mmCIF file of C-alpha atoms and ligand atoms in Angstrom:
data_model
loop_
_atom_site.group_PDB
_atom_site.id
_atom_site.type_symbol
_atom_site.label_atom_id
_atom_site.label_comp_id
_atom_site.label_asym_id
_atom_site.label_seq_id
_atom_site.Cartn_x
_atom_site.Cartn_y
_atom_site.Cartn_z
ATOM 1 C CA MET A 1 111.027 177.722 128.283
ATOM 2 C CA THR A 2 109.570 180.449 130.516
ATOM 3 C CA LEU A 3 107.037 179.389 133.118
ATOM 4 C CA PRO A 4 104.253 181.817 134.025
ATOM 5 C CA THR A 5 104.843 183.669 137.300
ATOM 6 C CA SER A 6 101.180 183.469 138.237
ATOM 7 C CA VAL A 7 98.286 181.231 137.224
ATOM 8 C CA THR A 8 94.533 181.835 137.254
ATOM 9 C CA LEU A 9 92.600 178.839 138.476
ATOM 10 C CA VAL A 10 89.051 178.580 137.163
ATOM 11 C CA GLU A 11 87.031 176.597 139.680
ATOM 12 C CA MET A 12 84.747 173.969 138.171
ATOM 13 C CA GLY A 13 83.441 172.260 141.324
ATOM 14 C CA PRO A 14 80.013 173.909 141.564
ATOM 15 C CA ARG A 15 79.277 173.273 137.860
ATOM 16 C CA ASP A 16 81.325 170.475 136.253
ATOM 17 C CA GLY A 17 81.607 168.825 139.674
ATOM 18 C CA LEU A 18 78.055 168.989 140.925
ATOM 19 C CA GLN A 19 76.419 168.444 137.504
ATOM 20 C CA ASN A 20 77.434 164.822 137.772
ATOM 21 C CA GLU A 21 76.474 164.045 141.360
ATOM 22 C CA SER A 22 73.528 161.690 141.660
ATOM 23 C CA ALA A 23 72.476 162.927 145.109
ATOM 24 C CA ARG A 24 70.136 165.894 145.220
ATOM 25 C CA ILE A 25 72.122 168.895 146.445
ATOM 26 C CA SER A 26 70.387 171.838 148.049
ATOM 27 C CA VAL A 27 70.915 175.416 146.907
ATOM 28 C CA ALA A 28 72.241 176.158 150.412
ATOM 29 C CA THR A 29 74.963 173.484 150.029
ATOM 30 C CA LYS A 30 75.940 174.888 146.635
ATOM 31 C CA LEU A 31 76.109 178.425 148.022
ATOM 32 C CA GLN A 32 78.243 177.278 150.950
ATOM 33 C CA LEU A 33 80.671 175.589 148.550
ATOM 34 C CA ILE A 34 80.901 178.665 146.320
ATOM 35 C CA ASP A 35 81.497 180.963 149.280
ATOM 36 C CA ASP A 36 84.109 178.625 150.783
ATOM 37 C CA LEU A 37 85.955 178.674 147.450
ATOM 38 C CA ALA A 38 85.825 182.464 147.181
ATOM 39 C CA ALA A 39 86.994 182.765 150.803
ATOM 40 C CA ALA A 40 89.984 180.553 149.943
ATOM 41 C CA GLY A 41 91.026 183.085 147.304
ATOM 42 C CA ILE A 42 89.584 181.633 144.088
ATOM 43 C CA ARG A 43 88.770 184.495 141.732
ATOM 44 C CA VAL A 44 86.822 182.753 138.953
ATOM 45 C CA ILE A 45 84.074 180.307 139.912
ATOM 46 C CA GLU A 46 81.806 178.543 137.433
ATOM 47 C CA ALA A 47 78.743 178.611 139.641
ATOM 48 C CA GLY A 48 76.160 176.897 137.446
ATOM 49 C CA SER A 49 74.779 176.260 133.994
ATOM 50 C CA PHE A 50 71.672 177.298 132.096
ATOM 51 C CA VAL A 51 71.089 174.186 130.033
ATOM 52 C CA ASN A 52 67.964 172.132 129.399
ATOM 53 C CA PRO A 53 67.004 170.945 132.913
ATOM 54 C CA LYS A 54 65.669 167.697 131.440
ATOM 55 C CA TRP A 55 69.206 166.905 130.317
ATOM 56 C CA ILE A 56 71.022 168.023 133.491
ATOM 57 C CA PRO A 57 68.579 168.198 136.411
ATOM 58 C CA GLN A 58 71.441 168.899 138.850
ATOM 59 C CA MET A 59 71.764 172.402 137.365
ATOM 60 C CA ALA A 60 68.032 173.202 137.244
ATOM 61 C CA ASP A 61 68.372 175.522 140.247
ATOM 62 C CA SER A 62 71.259 177.615 138.855
ATOM 63 C CA ALA A 63 69.145 180.794 138.784
ATOM 64 C CA GLU A 64 68.462 180.416 142.520
ATOM 65 C CA VAL A 65 72.161 179.831 143.122
ATOM 66 C CA PHE A 66 73.128 183.027 141.270
ATOM 67 C CA ARG A 67 70.466 185.046 143.056
ATOM 68 C CA GLY A 68 71.607 183.723 146.440
ATOM 69 C CA LEU A 69 75.336 184.481 145.970
ATOM 70 C CA GLN A 70 77.085 186.495 148.637
ATOM 71 C CA ARG A 71 79.264 188.258 146.114
ATOM 72 C CA ARG A 72 82.810 188.885 147.186
ATOM 73 C CA PRO A 73 84.691 191.753 145.525
ATOM 74 C CA GLY A 74 87.060 190.682 142.769
ATOM 75 C CA VAL A 75 85.361 187.310 142.196
ATOM 76 C CA ARG A 76 83.771 186.467 138.820
ATOM 77 C CA TYR A 77 80.799 184.101 139.018
ATOM 78 C CA THR A 78 80.348 182.444 135.618
ATOM 79 C CA ALA A 79 77.894 180.080 133.909
ATOM 80 C CA LEU A 80 77.505 177.766 130.917
ATOM 81 C CA THR A 81 75.040 178.950 128.277
ATOM 82 C CA PRO A 82 74.539 176.619 125.295
ATOM 83 C CA ASN A 83 72.037 178.792 123.419
ATOM 84 C CA LEU A 84 70.147 182.068 123.480
ATOM 85 C CA GLN A 85 67.561 180.730 125.917
ATOM 86 C CA GLY A 86 70.342 179.789 128.336
ATOM 87 C CA LEU A 87 72.020 183.157 127.911
ATOM 88 C CA GLU A 88 68.823 185.069 128.677
ATOM 89 C CA ARG A 89 68.354 182.998 131.831
ATOM 90 C CA ALA A 90 71.989 183.633 132.858
ATOM 91 C CA LEU A 91 71.762 187.391 132.287
ATOM 92 C CA ASP A 92 68.523 187.506 134.201
ATOM 93 C CA ALA A 93 70.117 185.681 137.144
ATOM 94 C CA GLY A 94 73.144 187.999 137.152
ATOM 95 C CA ALA A 95 76.011 185.850 135.792
ATOM 96 C CA ASP A 96 79.186 187.951 135.430
ATOM 97 C CA GLU A 97 80.484 185.968 132.504
ATOM 98 C CA VAL A 98 79.172 183.097 130.368
ATOM 99 C CA ALA A 99 80.566 180.267 128.278
ATOM 100 C CA VAL A 100 79.538 178.458 125.131
ATOM 101 C CA PHE A 101 80.686 174.876 124.736
ATOM 102 C CA GLY A 102 81.436 172.937 121.586
ATOM 103 C CA ALA A 103 83.511 169.889 120.743
ATOM 104 C CA ALA A 104 86.281 168.754 118.428
ATOM 105 C CA SER A 105 84.368 165.509 117.897
ATOM 106 C CA GLU A 106 81.217 165.395 115.806
ATOM 107 C CA ALA A 107 79.741 162.445 117.736
ATOM 108 C CA PHE A 108 80.354 163.988 121.152
ATOM 109 C CA SER A 109 78.867 167.289 119.993
ATOM 110 C CA ARG A 110 75.640 165.490 119.001
ATOM 111 C CA LYS A 111 75.415 163.638 122.320
ATOM 112 C CA ASN A 112 76.223 166.664 124.461
ATOM 113 C CA ILE A 113 74.407 169.517 122.755
ATOM 114 C CA ASN A 114 72.189 167.720 120.252
ATOM 115 C CA CYS A 115 73.778 169.144 117.096
ATOM 116 C CA GLY A 116 76.943 168.772 115.015
ATOM 117 C CA ILE A 117 80.014 171.032 115.211
ATOM 118 C CA ALA A 118 79.103 173.351 112.321
ATOM 119 C CA GLU A 119 75.557 173.850 113.572
ATOM 120 C CA SER A 120 76.790 174.455 117.137
ATOM 121 C CA LEU A 121 79.030 177.274 115.904
ATOM 122 C CA GLN A 122 76.042 178.827 114.134
ATOM 123 C CA ARG A 123 73.992 178.558 117.338
ATOM 124 C CA PHE A 124 76.719 180.355 119.276
ATOM 125 C CA GLU A 125 76.660 183.421 116.974
ATOM 126 C CA PRO A 126 73.455 184.961 118.399
ATOM 127 C CA VAL A 127 74.641 184.086 121.929
ATOM 128 C CA MET A 128 77.840 186.051 121.275
ATOM 129 C CA ALA A 129 75.962 189.012 119.819
ATOM 130 C CA ARG A 130 73.534 189.202 122.735
ATOM 131 C CA ALA A 131 76.312 188.783 125.326
ATOM 132 C CA GLN A 132 78.360 191.512 123.666
ATOM 133 C CA ALA A 133 75.331 193.822 123.706
ATOM 134 C CA ALA A 134 74.976 193.109 127.443
ATOM 135 C CA ASN A 135 78.728 193.698 127.922
ATOM 136 C CA VAL A 136 79.275 190.174 129.246
ATOM 137 C CA ALA A 137 82.462 188.304 128.308
ATOM 138 C CA VAL A 138 82.160 184.868 126.726
ATOM 139 C CA ARG A 139 84.520 181.953 127.210
ATOM 140 C CA GLY A 140 84.554 179.026 124.770
ATOM 141 C CA TYR A 141 85.064 175.373 125.635
ATOM 142 C CA ILE A 142 86.096 172.605 123.304
ATOM 143 C CA SER A 143 85.442 169.059 124.510
ATOM 144 C CA CYS A 144 87.363 165.956 123.469
ATOM 145 C CA VAL A 145 90.553 167.766 122.468
ATOM 146 C CA LEU A 146 92.708 164.726 123.327
ATOM 147 C CA GLY A 147 90.264 161.911 122.634
ATOM 148 C CA CYS A 148 86.578 161.119 122.326
ATOM 149 C CA PRO A 149 84.557 158.322 123.952
ATOM 150 C CA TYR A 150 82.847 157.642 120.592
ATOM 151 C CA GLU A 151 85.450 158.548 117.941
ATOM 152 C CA GLY A 152 88.737 157.734 119.710
ATOM 153 C CA ALA A 153 91.727 159.812 118.656
ATOM 154 C CA ILE A 154 91.137 163.450 117.672
ATOM 155 C CA GLU A 155 93.468 165.317 115.325
ATOM 156 C CA PRO A 156 94.993 168.562 116.694
ATOM 157 C CA GLN A 157 93.904 170.210 113.434
ATOM 158 C CA ALA A 158 90.235 169.545 114.289
ATOM 159 C CA VAL A 159 90.729 171.301 117.629
ATOM 160 C CA LEU A 160 92.499 174.214 115.931
ATOM 161 C CA GLU A 161 89.589 174.771 113.558
ATOM 162 C CA VAL A 162 87.017 174.973 116.361
ATOM 163 C CA ALA A 163 89.324 177.148 118.488
ATOM 164 C CA ARG A 164 89.835 179.581 115.609
ATOM 165 C CA ALA A 165 86.078 179.776 115.037
ATOM 166 C CA LEU A 166 85.335 180.451 118.727
ATOM 167 C CA LEU A 167 87.979 183.180 118.950
ATOM 168 C CA ALA A 168 86.878 184.727 115.644
ATOM 169 C CA MET A 169 83.303 185.026 116.912
ATOM 170 C CA GLY A 170 84.519 186.853 120.023
ATOM 171 C CA CYS A 171 85.333 184.363 122.801
ATOM 172 C CA TYR A 172 88.130 185.922 124.852
ATOM 173 C CA GLU A 173 89.612 182.532 125.722
ATOM 174 C CA VAL A 174 89.257 178.904 124.708
ATOM 175 C CA SER A 175 89.374 176.197 127.353
ATOM 176 C CA LEU A 176 90.713 172.911 125.996
ATOM 177 C CA GLY A 177 88.733 170.025 127.475
ATOM 178 C CA ASP A 178 90.322 166.620 127.901
ATOM 179 C CA THR A 179 86.849 165.341 128.643
ATOM 180 C CA ILE A 180 87.778 161.690 129.204
ATOM 181 C CA GLY A 181 91.279 162.284 130.536
ATOM 182 C CA THR A 182 93.070 160.084 127.990
ATOM 183 C CA GLY A 183 95.629 162.738 127.051
ATOM 184 C CA THR A 184 99.280 162.302 128.016
ATOM 185 C CA ALA A 185 102.252 164.657 128.194
ATOM 186 C CA GLY A 186 103.054 163.564 124.633
ATOM 187 C CA SER A 187 99.639 164.176 123.108
ATOM 188 C CA THR A 188 99.233 167.420 125.060
ATOM 189 C CA GLN A 189 102.543 168.634 123.665
ATOM 190 C CA ARG A 190 101.529 167.756 120.091
ATOM 191 C CA LEU A 191 98.180 169.506 120.500
ATOM 192 C CA LEU A 192 99.732 172.651 121.975
ATOM 193 C CA GLU A 193 102.412 172.842 119.288
ATOM 194 C CA THR A 194 99.676 172.897 116.651
ATOM 195 C CA LEU A 195 97.500 175.416 118.487
ATOM 196 C CA LEU A 196 100.278 177.768 119.588
ATOM 197 C CA ALA A 197 101.538 178.155 116.014
ATOM 198 C CA ASP A 198 98.337 180.110 115.474
ATOM 199 C CA ILE A 199 96.902 181.202 118.838
ATOM 200 C CA PRO A 200 98.667 183.068 121.671
ATOM 201 C CA ALA A 201 98.989 181.132 124.950
ATOM 202 C CA ARG A 202 97.078 183.843 126.838
ATOM 203 C CA GLN A 203 93.937 182.891 124.884
ATOM 204 C CA LEU A 204 94.112 179.231 125.918
ATOM 205 C CA ALA A 205 93.223 177.380 129.119
ATOM 206 C CA LEU A 206 93.536 173.701 130.022
ATOM 207 C CA HIS A 207 90.560 171.731 131.350
ATOM 208 C CA CYS A 208 91.804 168.271 132.287
ATOM 209 C CA HIS A 209 89.632 165.496 133.651
ATOM 210 C CA ASP A 210 91.865 163.195 135.659
ATOM 211 C CA THR A 211 90.421 159.830 134.668
ATOM 212 C CA TYR A 212 93.803 158.322 133.754
ATOM 213 C CA GLY A 213 95.825 160.221 136.369
ATOM 214 C CA GLN A 214 97.590 162.298 133.694
ATOM 215 C CA ALA A 215 96.217 165.737 134.489
ATOM 216 C CA LEU A 216 99.115 167.214 136.490
ATOM 217 C CA ALA A 217 101.649 166.045 133.917
ATOM 218 C CA ASN A 218 99.549 167.544 131.127
ATOM 219 C CA ILE A 219 99.153 170.807 133.034
ATOM 220 C CA LEU A 220 102.918 170.960 133.533
ATOM 221 C CA VAL A 221 103.336 170.682 129.760
ATOM 222 C CA GLY A 222 100.800 173.502 129.399
ATOM 223 C CA LEU A 223 102.719 175.712 131.853
ATOM 224 C CA GLN A 224 105.932 175.018 129.943
ATOM 225 C CA HIS A 225 104.156 176.323 126.847
ATOM 226 C CA GLY A 226 103.070 179.517 128.618
ATOM 227 C CA ILE A 227 99.499 178.571 129.456
ATOM 228 C CA ALA A 228 98.506 180.388 132.643
ATOM 229 C CA THR A 229 94.804 179.549 133.040
ATOM 230 C CA ILE A 230 93.889 176.160 134.460
ATOM 231 C CA ASP A 231 90.446 174.712 135.170
ATOM 232 C CA ALA A 232 90.158 172.471 138.229
ATOM 233 C CA SER A 233 87.539 171.130 140.593
ATOM 234 C CA VAL A 234 87.855 171.161 144.374
ATOM 235 C CA ALA A 235 88.132 167.642 145.832
ATOM 236 C CA GLY A 236 88.138 166.415 142.207
ATOM 237 C CA LEU A 237 84.332 166.605 142.183
ATOM 238 C CA GLY A 238 82.525 165.515 139.086
ATOM 239 C CA GLY A 239 82.574 163.598 135.862
ATOM 240 C CA CYS A 240 80.730 163.999 132.588
ATOM 241 C CA PRO A 241 77.199 162.738 132.015
ATOM 242 C CA TYR A 242 77.949 162.122 128.305
ATOM 243 C CA ALA A 243 81.266 160.338 128.773
ATOM 244 C CA ARG A 244 80.804 157.063 130.642
ATOM 245 C CA GLY A 245 83.486 156.369 133.253
ATOM 246 C CA ALA A 246 84.918 159.900 133.083
ATOM 247 C CA THR A 247 85.954 161.236 136.464
ATOM 248 C CA GLY A 248 86.068 164.818 137.668
ATOM 249 C CA ASN A 249 88.484 167.534 136.757
ATOM 250 C CA VAL A 250 91.910 167.468 138.324
ATOM 251 C CA ALA A 251 91.525 168.469 141.974
ATOM 252 C CA THR A 252 92.151 172.174 142.590
ATOM 253 C CA GLU A 253 94.105 171.337 145.752
ATOM 254 C CA ASP A 254 96.517 169.134 143.761
ATOM 255 C CA VAL A 255 97.121 171.902 141.201
ATOM 256 C CA VAL A 256 97.671 174.528 143.910
ATOM 257 C CA TYR A 257 100.065 172.196 145.756
ATOM 258 C CA MET A 258 102.096 171.708 142.553
ATOM 259 C CA LEU A 259 102.099 175.430 141.692
ATOM 260 C CA ASN A 260 103.128 176.377 145.248
ATOM 261 C CA GLY A 261 106.067 174.003 144.922
ATOM 262 C CA MET A 262 107.040 175.647 141.627
ATOM 263 C CA GLY A 263 106.865 179.136 143.138
ATOM 264 C CA ILE A 264 103.970 180.102 140.849
ATOM 265 C CA ASP A 265 101.468 182.441 142.463
ATOM 266 C CA THR A 266 97.729 181.612 142.524
ATOM 267 C CA GLY A 267 96.490 183.891 145.302
ATOM 268 C CA ILE A 268 94.866 180.835 146.910
ATOM 269 C CA ASN A 269 95.182 179.761 150.535
ATOM 270 C CA LEU A 270 95.741 176.001 150.274
ATOM 271 C CA SER A 271 94.596 175.118 153.765
ATOM 272 C CA ALA A 272 91.341 177.067 153.332
ATOM 273 C CA LEU A 273 90.860 175.316 149.985
ATOM 274 C CA VAL A 274 91.425 171.922 151.616
ATOM 275 C CA GLY A 275 88.765 172.885 154.156
ATOM 276 C CA ALA A 276 86.314 173.717 151.354
ATOM 277 C CA GLY A 277 86.951 170.349 149.682
ATOM 278 C CA ALA A 278 86.562 168.457 152.960
ATOM 279 C CA ARG A 279 83.268 170.205 153.728
ATOM 280 C CA ILE A 280 81.653 169.480 150.336
ATOM 281 C CA SER A 281 82.941 165.877 150.308
ATOM 282 C CA GLU A 282 81.329 165.336 153.689
ATOM 283 C CA ALA A 283 78.083 167.013 152.628
ATOM 284 C CA LEU A 284 77.892 164.705 149.596
ATOM 285 C CA GLY A 285 79.032 161.612 151.495
ATOM 286 C CA ARG A 286 81.720 161.259 148.869
ATOM 287 C CA ARG A 287 85.382 160.293 149.000
ATOM 288 C CA ASN A 288 87.688 163.285 148.553
ATOM 289 C CA SER A 289 89.539 162.684 145.263
ATOM 290 C CA SER A 290 92.348 165.145 145.941
ATOM 291 C CA ARG A 291 95.553 163.307 146.800
ATOM 292 C CA ALA A 292 97.153 166.457 148.249
ATOM 293 C CA ALA A 293 94.065 167.261 150.342
ATOM 294 C CA ASN A 294 93.890 163.736 151.762
ATOM 295 C CA ALA A 295 97.597 163.823 152.628
ATOM 296 C CA LEU A 296 97.319 167.246 154.275
ATOM 297 C CA LEU A 297 94.186 166.235 156.190
ATOM 298 C CA ALA A 298 95.886 163.034 157.398
ATOM 299 C CA SER A 299 99.042 164.852 158.466
ATOM 300 C CA ALA A 300 96.957 167.404 160.367
ATOM 301 C CA GLY A 301 95.583 164.460 162.368
HETATM 302 P P1 HMG B 401 67.608 170.558 122.573
HETATM 303 O O1 HMG B 401 66.749 169.543 123.238
HETATM 304 O O2 HMG B 401 68.175 170.239 121.218
HETATM 305 O O3 HMG B 401 66.914 171.993 122.532
HETATM 306 O O4 HMG B 401 68.786 170.894 123.537
HETATM 307 P P2 HMG B 401 65.664 172.543 121.818
HETATM 308 O O5 HMG B 401 66.046 173.912 121.403
HETATM 309 O O6 HMG B 401 65.154 171.574 120.783
HETATM 310 O O7 HMG B 401 64.614 172.622 123.025
HETATM 311 C C1 HMG B 401 64.057 171.481 123.617
HETATM 312 C C2 HMG B 401 63.507 171.832 125.011
HETATM 313 O O8 HMG B 401 64.599 172.266 125.825
HETATM 314 C C3 HMG B 401 62.492 172.968 125.001
HETATM 315 O O9 HMG B 401 61.576 172.723 126.052
HETATM 316 C C4 HMG B 401 63.320 174.172 125.374
HETATM 317 O O10 HMG B 401 62.571 175.169 125.998
HETATM 318 C C5 HMG B 401 64.301 173.560 126.357
HETATM 319 P P3 HMG B 401 60.173 171.932 125.856
HETATM 320 O O11 HMG B 401 59.491 172.740 124.802
HETATM 321 O O12 HMG B 401 60.571 170.545 125.398
HETATM 322 O O13 HMG B 401 59.582 171.961 127.211
HETATM 323 N N1 HMG B 401 65.568 174.296 126.418
HETATM 324 C C6 HMG B 401 66.040 174.911 127.506
HETATM 325 N N2 HMG B 401 65.549 175.034 128.752
HETATM 326 C C7 HMG B 401 66.282 175.758 129.632
HETATM 327 N N3 HMG B 401 67.476 176.334 129.310
HETATM 328 C C8 HMG B 401 67.986 176.218 128.089
HETATM 329 C C9 HMG B 401 67.262 175.486 127.130
HETATM 330 N N4 HMG B 401 67.485 175.213 125.834
HETATM 331 C C10 HMG B 401 66.459 174.482 125.411
HETATM 332 N N5 HMG B 401 69.162 176.775 127.792
HETATM 333 C C11 HMG B 401 70.629 171.968 124.462
HETATM 334 C C12 HMG B 401 69.874 171.676 123.190
HETATM 335 C C13 HMG B 401 72.004 172.479 124.069
HETATM 336 C C14 HMG B 401 69.894 173.021 125.242
HETATM 337 C C15 HMG B 401 70.721 170.660 125.283
HETATM 338 O O14 HMG B 401 71.332 169.704 124.487
HETATM 339 C C16 HMG B 401 71.476 170.836 126.549
HETATM 340 O O15 HMG B 401 70.990 171.419 127.504
HETATM 341 N N6 HMG B 401 72.752 170.317 126.594
HETATM 342 C C17 HMG B 401 73.615 170.568 127.715
HETATM 343 C C18 HMG B 401 74.295 169.323 128.113
HETATM 344 C C19 HMG B 401 75.233 169.651 129.237
HETATM 345 O O16 HMG B 401 74.955 170.509 130.076
HETATM 346 N N7 HMG B 401 76.378 168.932 129.292
HETATM 347 C C20 HMG B 401 77.328 169.100 130.308
HETATM 348 C C21 HMG B 401 78.040 170.405 130.236
HETATM 349 S S1 HMG B 401 79.317 170.427 129.018
HETATM 350 C C22 HMG B 401 80.660 169.707 129.826
HETATM 351 O O17 HMG B 401 80.534 169.249 130.925
HETATM 352 C C23 HMG B 401 81.991 169.713 129.115
HETATM 353 C C24 HMG B 401 82.958 170.753 129.667
HETATM 354 O O18 HMG B 401 83.152 170.568 131.067
HETATM 355 C C25 HMG B 401 84.304 170.640 128.940
HETATM 356 C C26 HMG B 401 84.851 169.194 128.937
HETATM 357 O O19 HMG B 401 85.083 168.617 130.005
HETATM 358 O O20 HMG B 401 85.008 168.669 127.831
HETATM 359 C C27 HMG B 401 82.450 172.188 129.465
HETATM 360 MG MG1 MG B 402 84.499 169.166 131.946
#
């Protein structure tokens, strides 16, 4: 077992986090959050999504957010793009990188993107071609890799098939979404054993929602299998509008605290990150869901 020496954290707060907040959030608040995160040393920030605004009104102003960014050197500002229309909007707004998102569950795919798995993969093909022509890298997400709110258990083989298809069409990396956070160290291990027989660890990322409090344990299993890209959301912001009761991604502060303790480099300044999480939690009038951040804030008096 060789642990990675450094890990890339992909920050989900401004997208996965804020897409699920009921309060209206101004573009200025979003831009402040994104800049706080970049200032703390985060190098990949999912800053918005170009989806149907009737489905996710919280992301309707993503073009304004991208246009208002104070770009810091070395930071990639990325966006979700479910179809060609979304991709054109993202390119127009200046996204550095985009992502398509599918699911390992047929029912979740229909709820989330209004089509089944096979059709979704067909829809992604023109998105890939257009992004490649524009020289923009595409990430792929798979939701429900460790369980689905409608179908229950999901077979690792179903995840493998979608992952293979996304990589074959040109995604540089596949992020494995435990959308409802039901995965455990055991099921994560079984999933990764199936995937890693076929796919190198460098092409996989883990995207754990922390609904059942299992995310750090599952991430540790991922690290032990060589996975070095982890999605997380500052202050644990978020949830999923198509998965009732789902909470946000694992808090970025908690992941950084764990990685610091393991001697794994992230390039992130934890106290600046804690400051970013405290500021957005206050702006939203929301409890900070990061255990490490709350402990550090309390000990700082
Ligand atoms: P649809 O309704 O099937 O699309 O949506 P359509 O092609 O039939 O178009 C219907 C209307 O939507 C038209 O407008 C289009 O112009 C408009 P109308 O004629 O009715 O006025 N439209 C768009 N407008 C702006 N941007 C677009 C766009 N596309 C269509 N890109 C679609 C299909 C996929 C677009 C829709 O289902 C959708 O937006 N879904 C996104 C849902 C979403 O954002 N979910 C949350 C993000 S995924 C997630 O959180 C999971 C993840 O974190 C991993 C994990 O945790 O598992 C990534
Ligand atoms: Mg998510």
